[in-house]
Amino acid sequence: MASRRADAARATWMQGKLLRLLCAAAVACMLAAASLAMPCRAAAAPVRGKLSLVCASEHDGSPVALAGDTYVLARVATAHVSYDANGEPSIAFEPAEGFEAYDYAWTELDADEWRSAARELDDHASEAGLYTAGQAVSDAAGRVRFGWLDGGIYVVRRSEVAEANAGYACDSVLVSVPALEDGVLVYDVVADLKFEWTETPAPPEEPSPEPPPEDPFDELIGRLTQTDDPTLAVGLGFVVAGGCALLIGWRIRRHQRDERATSDSGA
């Protein structure tokens, strides 16, 4: 009798344990299914990427690499990468420090709004001195490399222009690092900058008028006044003295003619 009671109690205990195990398994399956149905946010691990700029244009049908220009960066928004249940990535942006007043809906902007935002953010970054995220100079091939950058959206500005590139204009642009291209995250971003030839050709030079011929006497006077040669100075003295003698002689002869004419008329 006691043996049967013990067997019954053991069976009841085993059934309860099995039931608890089944309930725990069911709860675990429900939690797993719920986690798969919800979007999976990425951890707070920092996102980083690289950025390169291609600075080239054409002039008179020939390619031109714009070397020697300086470019600076300002990060206007931070980037956060996440994945959905299918593993599709997405990027969310938040205003970076110093740009809190510029909370754009980045993923909804069209091309014109993107360019307008670039101009507005460039003005703000220039006035506030926020171009501190990076600086680099274009090499002989017109390439600019910034290396590893914290994830986000950057405004790119050409801060210094080489003399040879002064005729090429380039507006400030916005670049996302990393970038989402056709559903794929690109961490090594390459941006082609657009340049426009704006320098107008210089007007043709007008021929300068020929100087009038110099008076030989003026030339002689000029030479005499600019030289330390005493011979020329003495020569000038003789010329002046001779001219004075001729003038005095002419006045005397004229005076004599006038006197003779007066005496003849009185007689």
Short mmCIF file of C-alpha atoms in Angstrom, two decimals:
data_model
loop_
_atom_site.label_atom_id
_atom_site.label_comp_id
_atom_site.label_asym_id
_atom_site.label_seq_id
_atom_site.Cartn_x
_atom_site.Cartn_y
_atom_site.Cartn_z
CA MET A 1 0.00 0.00 0.00
CA ALA A 2 2.73 2.45 0.94
CA SER A 3 4.63 1.50 -2.23
CA ARG A 4 1.64 2.37 -4.41
CA ARG A 5 1.27 5.77 -2.73
CA ALA A 6 4.95 6.52 -3.33
CA ASP A 7 4.68 5.56 -6.98
CA ALA A 8 1.62 7.77 -7.41
CA ALA A 9 3.34 10.74 -5.78
CA ARG A 10 6.43 10.26 -7.94
CA ALA A 11 4.28 10.16 -11.07
CA THR A 12 2.45 13.33 -10.04
CA TRP A 13 5.76 15.13 -9.43
CA MET A 14 7.11 14.02 -12.82
CA GLN A 15 3.97 15.23 -14.57
CA GLY A 16 4.24 18.64 -12.86
CA LYS A 17 7.89 18.98 -13.81
CA LEU A 18 7.12 18.07 -17.42
CA LEU A 19 4.32 20.62 -17.48
CA ARG A 20 6.61 23.34 -16.16
CA LEU A 21 9.22 22.50 -18.80
CA LEU A 22 6.61 22.66 -21.54
CA CYS A 23 5.38 26.06 -20.29
CA ALA A 24 8.93 27.43 -20.18
CA ALA A 25 9.59 26.22 -23.73
CA ALA A 26 6.38 27.80 -24.94
CA VAL A 27 7.28 31.16 -23.36
CA ALA A 28 10.75 31.04 -24.91
CA CYS A 29 9.28 30.37 -28.35
CA MET A 30 6.84 33.27 -27.97
CA LEU A 31 9.64 35.66 -26.98
CA ALA A 32 11.79 34.53 -29.90
CA ALA A 33 8.94 35.03 -32.34
CA ALA A 34 8.25 38.50 -30.95
CA SER A 35 11.87 39.53 -31.24
CA LEU A 36 11.99 38.40 -34.87
CA ALA A 37 8.82 40.32 -35.69
CA MET A 38 10.21 43.60 -34.28
CA PRO A 39 12.90 45.74 -36.06
CA CYS A 40 16.30 45.08 -34.63
CA ARG A 41 18.14 48.27 -33.69
CA ALA A 42 21.92 48.34 -33.90
CA ALA A 43 23.86 48.65 -30.71
CA ALA A 44 25.34 51.97 -29.74
CA ALA A 45 28.66 51.02 -31.27
CA PRO A 46 30.26 53.95 -33.14
CA VAL A 47 29.86 54.03 -36.92
CA ARG A 48 32.88 55.11 -38.95
CA GLY A 49 33.81 55.42 -42.60
CA LYS A 50 36.22 56.94 -45.11
CA LEU A 51 35.72 59.84 -47.52
CA SER A 52 37.50 60.68 -50.77
CA LEU A 53 36.80 63.57 -53.15
CA VAL A 54 37.40 63.60 -56.90
CA CYS A 55 38.26 67.17 -57.99
CA ALA A 56 38.43 67.24 -61.79
CA SER A 57 36.84 69.15 -64.63
CA GLU A 58 37.20 69.88 -68.34
CA HIS A 59 38.38 72.98 -70.15
CA ASP A 60 38.48 73.40 -73.92
CA GLY A 61 37.68 69.70 -74.26
CA SER A 62 40.62 68.54 -72.15
CA PRO A 63 40.42 66.96 -68.66
CA VAL A 64 41.85 69.05 -65.84
CA ALA A 65 42.88 67.71 -62.41
CA LEU A 66 42.45 70.49 -59.85
CA ALA A 67 45.49 69.95 -57.66
CA GLY A 68 46.62 72.05 -54.72
CA ASP A 69 43.21 73.17 -53.41
CA THR A 70 42.39 72.87 -49.70
CA TYR A 71 39.12 71.33 -48.49
CA VAL A 72 37.63 71.34 -44.98
CA LEU A 73 34.85 69.36 -43.30
CA ALA A 74 32.17 70.05 -40.70
CA ARG A 75 29.96 67.26 -39.36
CA VAL A 76 26.39 68.58 -39.34
CA ALA A 77 24.60 65.36 -38.29
CA THR A 78 25.49 62.09 -36.55
CA ALA A 79 24.58 58.71 -38.09
CA HIS A 80 22.98 55.65 -36.51
CA VAL A 81 22.74 52.40 -38.52
CA SER A 82 20.02 49.81 -37.89
CA TYR A 83 18.68 46.66 -39.59
CA ASP A 84 15.13 45.36 -39.99
CA ALA A 85 13.94 41.76 -39.66
CA ASN A 86 15.10 41.02 -43.20
CA GLY A 87 18.56 42.40 -42.57
CA GLU A 88 17.94 45.54 -44.64
CA PRO A 89 20.02 48.47 -43.32
CA SER A 90 18.83 52.02 -42.71
CA ILE A 91 20.49 55.19 -41.42
CA ALA A 92 18.98 57.67 -38.99
CA PHE A 93 20.50 61.10 -38.45
CA GLU A 94 20.51 63.54 -35.55
CA PRO A 95 21.90 67.11 -35.49
CA ALA A 96 25.54 67.26 -34.46
CA GLU A 97 26.92 69.60 -31.84
CA GLY A 98 26.70 73.18 -33.03
CA PHE A 99 23.96 72.34 -35.56
CA GLU A 100 21.05 71.64 -33.19
CA ALA A 101 18.90 74.25 -34.96
CA TYR A 102 19.21 72.41 -38.30
CA ASP A 103 17.15 69.23 -37.81
CA TYR A 104 16.44 68.23 -41.41
CA ALA A 105 14.39 65.20 -42.46
CA TRP A 106 17.42 64.01 -44.40
CA THR A 107 15.90 60.91 -45.98
CA GLU A 108 13.01 62.97 -47.40
CA LEU A 109 14.99 65.78 -49.07
CA ASP A 110 15.14 65.96 -52.87
CA ALA A 111 18.20 67.13 -54.82
CA ASP A 112 17.27 70.84 -54.76
CA GLU A 113 16.54 70.76 -51.02
CA TRP A 114 19.83 68.93 -50.44
CA ARG A 115 21.75 71.71 -52.25
CA SER A 116 19.84 74.42 -50.39
CA ALA A 117 20.70 72.74 -47.07
CA ALA A 118 24.36 72.62 -48.11
CA ARG A 119 24.43 76.38 -48.68
CA GLU A 120 22.67 77.12 -45.40
CA LEU A 121 24.89 74.82 -43.35
CA ASP A 122 28.03 76.09 -45.08
CA ASP A 123 27.15 79.67 -44.10
CA HIS A 124 26.51 78.65 -40.50
CA ALA A 125 29.69 76.54 -40.23
CA SER A 126 31.80 79.35 -41.70
CA GLU A 127 30.37 82.03 -39.41
CA ALA A 128 30.58 79.82 -36.28
CA GLY A 129 34.05 78.39 -37.03
CA LEU A 130 32.79 74.79 -37.13
CA TYR A 131 34.95 73.50 -39.99
CA THR A 132 37.02 71.38 -37.61
CA ALA A 133 36.24 67.78 -38.63
CA GLY A 134 39.00 67.47 -41.23
CA GLN A 135 41.28 69.25 -43.69
CA ALA A 136 43.13 67.92 -46.75
CA VAL A 137 44.72 69.13 -49.99
CA SER A 138 44.03 67.71 -53.46
CA ASP A 139 46.98 65.78 -54.91
CA ALA A 140 48.36 65.90 -58.46
CA ALA A 141 45.49 63.68 -59.66
CA GLY A 142 42.90 65.97 -58.08
CA ARG A 143 42.11 63.46 -55.33
CA VAL A 144 41.40 64.35 -51.69
CA ARG A 145 41.47 61.70 -48.94
CA PHE A 146 40.21 62.31 -45.41
CA GLY A 147 40.69 58.82 -43.95
CA TRP A 148 38.50 57.51 -41.13
CA LEU A 149 35.64 59.74 -40.00
CA ASP A 150 32.88 59.36 -37.43
CA GLY A 151 29.60 58.46 -39.10
CA GLY A 152 27.37 61.33 -40.12
CA ILE A 153 26.61 63.94 -42.75
CA TYR A 154 29.44 66.33 -43.60
CA VAL A 155 29.43 69.66 -45.38
CA VAL A 156 32.50 69.98 -47.64
CA ARG A 157 33.95 73.41 -48.45
CA ARG A 158 36.85 74.43 -50.69
CA SER A 159 38.59 76.85 -48.33
CA GLU A 160 41.72 77.70 -50.35
CA VAL A 161 42.16 77.75 -54.13
CA ALA A 162 45.43 77.28 -56.00
CA GLU A 163 46.26 80.07 -58.43
CA ALA A 164 46.01 77.71 -61.40
CA ASN A 165 42.45 76.73 -60.38
CA ALA A 166 41.09 80.24 -59.78
CA GLY A 167 38.82 80.05 -62.82
CA TYR A 168 36.91 76.99 -61.54
CA ALA A 169 33.99 77.51 -59.15
CA CYS A 170 32.73 74.80 -56.80
CA ASP A 171 29.78 75.02 -54.40
CA SER A 172 29.87 73.44 -50.97
CA VAL A 173 28.27 69.97 -50.86
CA LEU A 174 26.84 67.52 -48.31
CA VAL A 175 28.12 63.94 -48.10
CA SER A 176 26.88 61.05 -45.95
CA VAL A 177 29.46 58.71 -44.34
CA PRO A 178 28.55 55.87 -44.56
CA ALA A 179 26.26 56.13 -47.58
CA LEU A 180 23.31 53.91 -48.43
CA GLU A 181 23.45 52.94 -52.11
CA ASP A 182 20.86 50.54 -53.55
CA GLY A 183 20.18 49.08 -50.13
CA VAL A 184 23.87 48.52 -49.35
CA LEU A 185 25.94 50.44 -46.80
CA VAL A 186 29.10 51.92 -48.34
CA TYR A 187 31.75 52.79 -45.77
CA ASP A 188 34.41 53.97 -48.26
CA VAL A 189 32.58 56.89 -49.83
CA VAL A 190 33.81 58.62 -53.01
CA ALA A 191 32.21 61.95 -53.97
CA ASP A 192 32.68 63.62 -57.36
CA LEU A 193 32.64 67.39 -56.98
CA LYS A 194 31.13 69.54 -59.72
CA PHE A 195 33.15 72.46 -61.06
CA GLU A 196 32.20 75.27 -63.41
CA TRP A 197 34.54 77.41 -65.48
CA THR A 198 33.67 81.00 -64.58
CA GLU A 199 36.70 83.09 -65.55
CA THR A 200 35.90 85.38 -68.50
CA PRO A 201 38.59 85.92 -71.12
CA ALA A 202 40.61 89.11 -70.72
CA PRO A 203 39.74 91.85 -73.27
CA PRO A 204 42.30 92.33 -76.06
CA GLU A 205 44.91 94.92 -75.30
CA GLU A 206 44.61 98.14 -77.30
CA PRO A 207 47.81 99.25 -79.03
CA SER A 208 49.39 102.13 -77.17
CA PRO A 209 49.78 105.36 -79.19
CA GLU A 210 53.23 106.10 -80.50
CA PRO A 211 54.99 108.88 -78.59
CA PRO A 212 55.49 112.16 -80.51
CA PRO A 213 58.96 112.76 -81.94
CA GLU A 214 61.27 114.51 -79.56
CA ASP A 215 62.54 118.02 -80.26
CA PRO A 216 66.33 117.80 -80.78
CA PHE A 217 66.78 120.97 -78.74
CA ASP A 218 64.71 119.53 -75.85
CA GLU A 219 66.75 116.35 -76.05
CA LEU A 220 69.97 118.37 -75.89
CA ILE A 221 68.73 120.38 -72.92
CA GLY A 222 67.67 117.17 -71.19
CA ARG A 223 71.04 115.55 -71.72
CA LEU A 224 72.85 118.62 -70.49
CA THR A 225 70.79 118.91 -67.33
CA GLN A 226 71.24 115.19 -66.50
CA THR A 227 74.96 114.88 -67.03
CA ASP A 228 77.99 115.76 -64.99
CA ASP A 229 80.19 116.23 -68.09
CA PRO A 230 81.67 119.81 -67.94
CA THR A 231 82.33 119.78 -71.69
CA LEU A 232 78.65 119.64 -72.47
CA ALA A 233 77.93 122.38 -69.93
CA VAL A 234 80.55 124.67 -71.57
CA GLY A 235 79.09 123.94 -74.97
CA LEU A 236 75.67 124.90 -73.76
CA GLY A 237 77.11 128.18 -72.42
CA PHE A 238 78.59 129.03 -75.83
CA VAL A 239 75.29 128.28 -77.52
CA VAL A 240 73.38 130.51 -75.13
CA ALA A 241 75.98 133.29 -75.44
CA GLY A 242 75.90 133.09 -79.24
CA GLY A 243 72.13 133.31 -79.25
CA CYS A 244 72.22 136.34 -76.99
CA ALA A 245 74.86 138.05 -79.23
CA LEU A 246 72.72 137.48 -82.31
CA LEU A 247 69.68 138.90 -80.57
CA ILE A 248 71.59 142.00 -79.38
CA GLY A 249 73.06 142.55 -82.84
CA TRP A 250 69.64 142.31 -84.45
CA ARG A 251 68.23 144.88 -81.99
CA ILE A 252 71.15 147.31 -82.66
CA ARG A 253 70.76 147.08 -86.40
CA ARG A 254 67.03 147.66 -86.14
CA HIS A 255 67.63 150.71 -83.91
CA GLN A 256 70.11 152.14 -86.44
CA ARG A 257 67.63 151.70 -89.31
CA ASP A 258 64.96 153.46 -87.33
CA GLU A 259 67.33 156.43 -86.63
CA ARG A 260 68.30 156.77 -90.29
CA ALA A 261 64.69 156.66 -91.33
CA THR A 262 63.86 159.47 -88.87
CA SER A 263 66.75 161.72 -89.98
CA ASP A 264 65.84 161.25 -93.67
CA SER A 265 62.22 162.21 -93.05
CA GLY A 266 63.36 165.42 -91.13
CA ALA A 267 65.61 166.54 -93.93
#
